[in-house]
């Protein structure tokens, strides 16, 4: 019996949350080892387990995979969530890349300085409503299908739903002008594997709270001596890319 995938990351969303979403959508059970100290991270780095010295890292099929998009591609392909041919895979990849641009803003938002958070919230809402959501609204309206590509669940659907729900936590009415996306969000949320992941008690992580943010920023755990939280921001991106 093959070992279950093992995820190495802090106990929070970050860039690993998309991996959790995808494994859950595929119906795959997985284990997690949470990074809580700098010693844990250094052990992975010193043991040559992190190709580029950063997490996320996923142990799967005898490999130690890093780089979020590579991890997502491998899992999607392995579990038939990456289209049936080159054209579909390219469409899925294109949609995912666009959605991840928006998701990245959501991931980093809680770690901004308080004075910048409201301004960035307005910017996120504008980008979602002007640049990103109209694209997917048109795709769904034009082809009349339940999924973005090939009329079957794919990586593109998983990442889009994750992004929609994460943004709705901050801006509940963000889909008010997008009826097809509203219907789509409900349908994808009710796919059995995804529905279970959205229920309490799953491995889906909650929005970052103050304790999680303190753990990530905590100088004694993550940052080199003398760096303040603002200086640590590039390190956050480096370690968790």
mmCIF file of C-alpha atoms in Angstrom:
data_model
loop_
_atom_site.group_PDB
_atom_site.id
_atom_site.type_symbol
_atom_site.label_atom_id
_atom_site.label_comp_id
_atom_site.label_asym_id
_atom_site.label_seq_id
_atom_site.Cartn_x
_atom_site.Cartn_y
_atom_site.Cartn_z
ATOM 1 C CA UNK A 1 0.000 0.000 0.000
ATOM 2 C CA UNK A 2 1.435 3.349 -1.036
ATOM 3 C CA UNK A 3 2.256 5.825 1.713
ATOM 4 C CA UNK A 4 -0.048 8.795 2.075
ATOM 5 C CA UNK A 5 1.269 12.139 0.863
ATOM 6 C CA UNK A 6 2.956 14.111 3.632
ATOM 7 C CA UNK A 7 2.829 17.898 3.645
ATOM 8 C CA UNK A 8 5.535 20.025 5.287
ATOM 9 C CA UNK A 9 4.448 23.575 6.127
ATOM 10 C CA UNK A 10 3.388 25.749 9.067
ATOM 11 C CA UNK A 11 -0.072 25.089 10.514
ATOM 12 C CA UNK A 12 -1.860 27.635 8.367
ATOM 13 C CA UNK A 13 -3.041 28.354 4.869
ATOM 14 C CA UNK A 14 -0.300 30.037 2.884
ATOM 15 C CA UNK A 15 0.617 28.448 -0.414
ATOM 16 C CA UNK A 16 0.097 24.921 0.913
ATOM 17 C CA UNK A 17 -3.651 25.465 1.209
ATOM 18 C CA UNK A 18 -4.116 24.983 -2.542
ATOM 19 C CA UNK A 19 -2.370 21.628 -2.241
ATOM 20 C CA UNK A 20 -4.702 20.626 0.586
ATOM 21 C CA UNK A 21 -7.694 21.677 -1.516
ATOM 22 C CA UNK A 22 -6.513 19.670 -4.508
ATOM 23 C CA UNK A 23 -5.762 16.486 -2.571
ATOM 24 C CA UNK A 24 -9.125 16.756 -0.827
ATOM 25 C CA UNK A 25 -10.937 17.288 -4.142
ATOM 26 C CA UNK A 26 -9.222 14.161 -5.482
ATOM 27 C CA UNK A 27 -10.363 12.210 -2.416
ATOM 28 C CA UNK A 28 -6.797 11.605 -1.251
ATOM 29 C CA UNK A 29 -6.011 11.307 2.453
ATOM 30 C CA UNK A 30 -2.798 13.027 3.508
ATOM 31 C CA UNK A 31 -0.654 13.650 6.576
ATOM 32 C CA UNK A 32 0.924 16.897 7.710
ATOM 33 C CA UNK A 33 4.063 17.817 9.594
ATOM 34 C CA UNK A 34 3.760 21.383 10.799
ATOM 35 C CA UNK A 35 6.862 23.546 10.917
ATOM 36 C CA UNK A 36 6.803 25.287 14.297
ATOM 37 C CA UNK A 37 10.467 26.032 14.954
ATOM 38 C CA UNK A 38 13.441 27.214 12.960
ATOM 39 C CA UNK A 39 15.170 23.939 13.862
ATOM 40 C CA UNK A 40 12.557 21.973 11.931
ATOM 41 C CA UNK A 41 13.086 24.117 8.865
ATOM 42 C CA UNK A 42 16.872 23.939 9.170
ATOM 43 C CA UNK A 43 16.689 20.143 9.494
ATOM 44 C CA UNK A 44 14.866 19.916 6.186
ATOM 45 C CA UNK A 45 17.291 22.347 4.572
ATOM 46 C CA UNK A 46 20.413 20.662 5.954
ATOM 47 C CA UNK A 47 19.139 17.229 4.959
ATOM 48 C CA UNK A 48 18.796 18.273 1.318
ATOM 49 C CA UNK A 49 15.042 17.732 1.458
ATOM 50 C CA UNK A 50 14.251 21.198 0.068
ATOM 51 C CA UNK A 51 15.602 21.631 -3.439
ATOM 52 C CA UNK A 52 15.512 25.434 -3.230
ATOM 53 C CA UNK A 53 15.677 25.676 0.574
ATOM 54 C CA UNK A 54 11.993 26.561 0.921
ATOM 55 C CA UNK A 55 8.557 25.115 1.570
ATOM 56 C CA UNK A 56 5.885 24.012 0.667
ATOM 57 C CA UNK A 57 7.293 20.517 0.359
ATOM 58 C CA UNK A 58 5.222 17.414 -0.298
ATOM 59 C CA UNK A 59 6.451 13.852 0.044
ATOM 60 C CA UNK A 60 4.610 11.747 -2.518
ATOM 61 C CA UNK A 61 5.447 8.635 -4.548
ATOM 62 C CA UNK A 62 8.980 8.523 -3.167
ATOM 63 C CA UNK A 63 9.694 12.141 -4.154
ATOM 64 C CA UNK A 64 10.080 15.351 -2.192
ATOM 65 C CA UNK A 65 8.326 17.910 -4.359
ATOM 66 C CA UNK A 66 8.781 21.670 -3.946
ATOM 67 C CA UNK A 67 7.518 24.746 -5.814
ATOM 68 C CA UNK A 68 3.762 25.126 -5.428
ATOM 69 C CA UNK A 69 2.821 25.028 -9.089
ATOM 70 C CA UNK A 70 4.914 21.917 -9.736
ATOM 71 C CA UNK A 71 3.259 20.191 -6.789
ATOM 72 C CA UNK A 72 -0.190 21.145 -8.050
ATOM 73 C CA UNK A 73 0.580 19.960 -11.585
ATOM 74 C CA UNK A 74 1.842 16.586 -10.383
ATOM 75 C CA UNK A 75 -1.156 15.947 -8.151
ATOM 76 C CA UNK A 76 -3.642 17.147 -10.771
ATOM 77 C CA UNK A 77 -2.106 14.927 -13.440
ATOM 78 C CA UNK A 78 -1.854 11.915 -11.129
ATOM 79 C CA UNK A 79 -5.517 12.130 -10.115
ATOM 80 C CA UNK A 80 -6.956 13.037 -13.529
ATOM 81 C CA UNK A 81 -7.713 16.664 -12.737
ATOM 82 C CA UNK A 82 -5.535 18.135 -15.474
ATOM 83 C CA UNK A 83 -7.547 17.638 -18.668
ATOM 84 C CA UNK A 84 -7.572 14.923 -21.289
ATOM 85 C CA UNK A 85 -5.246 16.483 -23.881
ATOM 86 C CA UNK A 86 -2.717 19.253 -24.441
ATOM 87 C CA UNK A 87 -5.348 21.850 -25.311
ATOM 88 C CA UNK A 88 -7.316 21.226 -22.110
ATOM 89 C CA UNK A 89 -4.163 21.176 -19.983
ATOM 90 C CA UNK A 90 -3.092 24.504 -21.464
ATOM 91 C CA UNK A 91 -6.481 26.072 -20.764
ATOM 92 C CA UNK A 92 -6.436 24.721 -17.203
ATOM 93 C CA UNK A 93 -2.910 26.020 -16.681
ATOM 94 C CA UNK A 94 -3.817 29.440 -18.069
ATOM 95 C CA UNK A 95 -6.888 29.739 -15.852
ATOM 96 C CA UNK A 96 -4.963 28.566 -12.797
ATOM 97 C CA UNK A 97 -2.114 31.017 -13.371
ATOM 98 C CA UNK A 98 -4.552 33.915 -13.584
ATOM 99 C CA UNK A 99 -6.464 32.816 -10.495
ATOM 100 C CA UNK A 100 -3.275 32.334 -8.490
ATOM 101 C CA UNK A 101 -2.330 35.949 -9.197
ATOM 102 C CA UNK A 102 -5.476 36.968 -7.317
ATOM 103 C CA UNK A 103 -5.079 34.305 -4.637
ATOM 104 C CA UNK A 104 -1.558 35.538 -3.930
ATOM 105 C CA UNK A 105 -2.953 38.931 -2.936
ATOM 106 C CA UNK A 106 -5.378 37.232 -0.538
ATOM 107 C CA UNK A 107 -2.637 35.082 0.996
ATOM 108 C CA UNK A 108 -0.376 38.036 1.715
ATOM 109 C CA UNK A 109 -3.088 40.443 2.862
ATOM 110 C CA UNK A 110 -3.109 39.465 6.584
ATOM 111 C CA UNK A 111 0.642 40.062 6.800
ATOM 112 C CA UNK A 112 0.517 43.635 5.539
ATOM 113 C CA UNK A 113 0.904 46.522 7.941
ATOM 114 C CA UNK A 114 -2.504 47.480 9.385
ATOM 115 C CA UNK A 115 -2.493 50.840 7.599
ATOM 116 C CA UNK A 116 -2.079 49.074 4.264
ATOM 117 C CA UNK A 117 -4.681 46.355 4.717
ATOM 118 C CA UNK A 118 -7.789 48.432 3.974
ATOM 119 C CA UNK A 119 -6.203 50.013 0.932
ATOM 120 C CA UNK A 120 -5.193 46.602 -0.379
ATOM 121 C CA UNK A 121 -8.688 45.258 0.317
ATOM 122 C CA UNK A 122 -10.147 47.872 -2.010
ATOM 123 C CA UNK A 123 -7.526 47.039 -4.626
ATOM 124 C CA UNK A 124 -8.232 43.291 -4.361
ATOM 125 C CA UNK A 125 -11.958 43.838 -4.797
ATOM 126 C CA UNK A 126 -11.413 46.013 -7.854
ATOM 127 C CA UNK A 127 -9.048 43.516 -9.467
ATOM 128 C CA UNK A 128 -11.424 40.633 -8.771
ATOM 129 C CA UNK A 129 -14.449 42.442 -10.196
ATOM 130 C CA UNK A 130 -12.724 44.079 -13.174
ATOM 131 C CA UNK A 131 -9.873 41.781 -14.211
ATOM 132 C CA UNK A 132 -10.525 38.226 -13.010
ATOM 133 C CA UNK A 133 -14.163 37.362 -12.314
ATOM 134 C CA UNK A 134 -15.508 38.757 -15.615
ATOM 135 C CA UNK A 135 -13.229 36.298 -17.443
ATOM 136 C CA UNK A 136 -14.671 33.269 -15.670
ATOM 137 C CA UNK A 137 -18.222 34.605 -15.790
ATOM 138 C CA UNK A 138 -17.926 34.806 -19.586
ATOM 139 C CA UNK A 139 -16.386 31.319 -19.861
ATOM 140 C CA UNK A 140 -19.240 29.773 -17.894
ATOM 141 C CA UNK A 141 -21.902 31.788 -19.722
ATOM 142 C CA UNK A 142 -20.531 31.016 -23.182
ATOM 143 C CA UNK A 143 -20.035 27.255 -22.899
ATOM 144 C CA UNK A 144 -22.997 26.563 -20.580
ATOM 145 C CA UNK A 145 -21.223 23.785 -18.721
ATOM 146 C CA UNK A 146 -20.754 23.119 -15.027
ATOM 147 C CA UNK A 147 -16.939 23.181 -15.090
ATOM 148 C CA UNK A 148 -14.354 25.488 -16.593
ATOM 149 C CA UNK A 149 -12.668 22.958 -18.922
ATOM 150 C CA UNK A 150 -13.851 19.726 -20.545
ATOM 151 C CA UNK A 151 -17.057 19.612 -18.530
ATOM 152 C CA UNK A 152 -15.321 17.773 -15.717
ATOM 153 C CA UNK A 153 -13.688 18.822 -12.462
ATOM 154 C CA UNK A 154 -10.125 20.068 -12.884
ATOM 155 C CA UNK A 155 -7.379 21.910 -11.065
ATOM 156 C CA UNK A 156 -8.789 25.139 -12.494
ATOM 157 C CA UNK A 157 -12.125 24.624 -10.720
ATOM 158 C CA UNK A 158 -10.477 23.770 -7.420
ATOM 159 C CA UNK A 159 -8.254 26.855 -7.387
ATOM 160 C CA UNK A 160 -11.037 29.165 -8.536
ATOM 161 C CA UNK A 161 -13.409 27.941 -5.813
ATOM 162 C CA UNK A 162 -10.686 28.260 -3.189
ATOM 163 C CA UNK A 163 -10.071 31.840 -4.291
ATOM 164 C CA UNK A 164 -13.760 32.770 -4.407
ATOM 165 C CA UNK A 165 -14.441 31.452 -0.914
ATOM 166 C CA UNK A 166 -11.310 33.064 0.532
ATOM 167 C CA UNK A 167 -12.330 36.405 -0.946
ATOM 168 C CA UNK A 168 -15.923 36.015 0.250
ATOM 169 C CA UNK A 169 -14.576 35.715 3.791
ATOM 170 C CA UNK A 170 -13.328 39.275 3.412
ATOM 171 C CA UNK A 171 -15.966 40.661 1.019
ATOM 172 C CA UNK A 172 -19.175 38.598 1.323
ATOM 173 C CA UNK A 173 -20.944 40.192 -1.665
ATOM 174 C CA UNK A 174 -18.001 39.963 -4.059
ATOM 175 C CA UNK A 175 -19.994 37.791 -6.518
ATOM 176 C CA UNK A 176 -23.135 39.954 -6.507
ATOM 177 C CA UNK A 177 -22.635 40.998 -10.143
ATOM 178 C CA UNK A 178 -21.689 37.516 -11.369
ATOM 179 C CA UNK A 179 -24.707 35.159 -11.451
ATOM 180 C CA UNK A 180 -22.947 32.370 -13.333
ATOM 181 C CA UNK A 181 -20.096 32.362 -10.848
ATOM 182 C CA UNK A 182 -22.593 32.322 -7.984
ATOM 183 C CA UNK A 183 -24.265 29.206 -9.383
ATOM 184 C CA UNK A 184 -20.894 27.669 -10.216
ATOM 185 C CA UNK A 185 -19.575 28.226 -6.690
ATOM 186 C CA UNK A 186 -22.566 26.427 -5.182
ATOM 187 C CA UNK A 187 -22.270 23.482 -7.601
ATOM 188 C CA UNK A 188 -18.536 22.957 -7.081
ATOM 189 C CA UNK A 189 -18.909 23.340 -3.309
ATOM 190 C CA UNK A 190 -21.391 20.463 -3.312
ATOM 191 C CA UNK A 191 -19.151 17.942 -5.059
ATOM 192 C CA UNK A 192 -18.918 15.260 -2.325
ATOM 193 C CA UNK A 193 -15.140 15.351 -1.798
ATOM 194 C CA UNK A 194 -15.080 19.141 -1.725
ATOM 195 C CA UNK A 195 -18.175 19.328 0.455
ATOM 196 C CA UNK A 196 -16.439 17.139 3.052
ATOM 197 C CA UNK A 197 -13.367 19.377 2.944
ATOM 198 C CA UNK A 198 -15.547 22.425 3.625
ATOM 199 C CA UNK A 199 -17.148 20.835 6.673
ATOM 200 C CA UNK A 200 -15.893 21.465 10.229
ATOM 201 C CA UNK A 201 -13.160 19.112 11.364
ATOM 202 C CA UNK A 202 -11.476 18.760 7.982
ATOM 203 C CA UNK A 203 -7.849 19.672 7.258
ATOM 204 C CA UNK A 204 -8.928 22.937 5.659
ATOM 205 C CA UNK A 205 -7.188 25.731 7.535
ATOM 206 C CA UNK A 206 -9.014 28.770 8.968
ATOM 207 C CA UNK A 207 -8.133 32.338 7.998
ATOM 208 C CA UNK A 208 -4.886 33.508 9.621
ATOM 209 C CA UNK A 209 -5.523 34.749 13.144
ATOM 210 C CA UNK A 210 -3.250 36.831 15.359
ATOM 211 C CA UNK A 211 -1.647 33.760 16.934
ATOM 212 C CA UNK A 212 -0.719 32.319 13.544
ATOM 213 C CA UNK A 213 0.616 35.656 12.344
ATOM 214 C CA UNK A 214 2.691 36.018 15.506
ATOM 215 C CA UNK A 215 4.124 32.525 15.008
ATOM 216 C CA UNK A 216 5.090 33.306 11.425
ATOM 217 C CA UNK A 217 6.614 36.667 12.280
ATOM 218 C CA UNK A 218 8.128 35.615 15.596
ATOM 219 C CA UNK A 219 11.808 36.647 15.427
ATOM 220 C CA UNK A 220 13.008 33.792 17.587
ATOM 221 C CA UNK A 221 11.501 31.294 15.152
ATOM 222 C CA UNK A 222 11.847 32.587 11.621
ATOM 223 C CA UNK A 223 13.892 35.672 10.965
ATOM 224 C CA UNK A 224 17.595 36.418 11.094
ATOM 225 C CA UNK A 225 18.751 38.519 14.063
ATOM 226 C CA UNK A 226 17.734 42.152 13.950
ATOM 227 C CA UNK A 227 15.018 41.947 11.297
ATOM 228 C CA UNK A 228 11.689 43.554 12.099
ATOM 229 C CA UNK A 229 8.428 42.138 10.678
ATOM 230 C CA UNK A 230 8.515 44.508 7.709
ATOM 231 C CA UNK A 231 12.015 43.345 6.828
ATOM 232 C CA UNK A 232 10.875 39.752 7.231
ATOM 233 C CA UNK A 233 8.324 40.048 4.421
ATOM 234 C CA UNK A 234 10.768 38.992 1.682
ATOM 235 C CA UNK A 235 11.822 36.062 3.860
ATOM 236 C CA UNK A 236 8.185 35.035 4.174
ATOM 237 C CA UNK A 237 7.916 34.920 0.406
ATOM 238 C CA UNK A 238 11.262 33.119 0.101
ATOM 239 C CA UNK A 239 10.581 30.366 2.590
ATOM 240 C CA UNK A 240 6.970 29.772 1.580
ATOM 241 C CA UNK A 241 7.005 29.942 -2.224
#
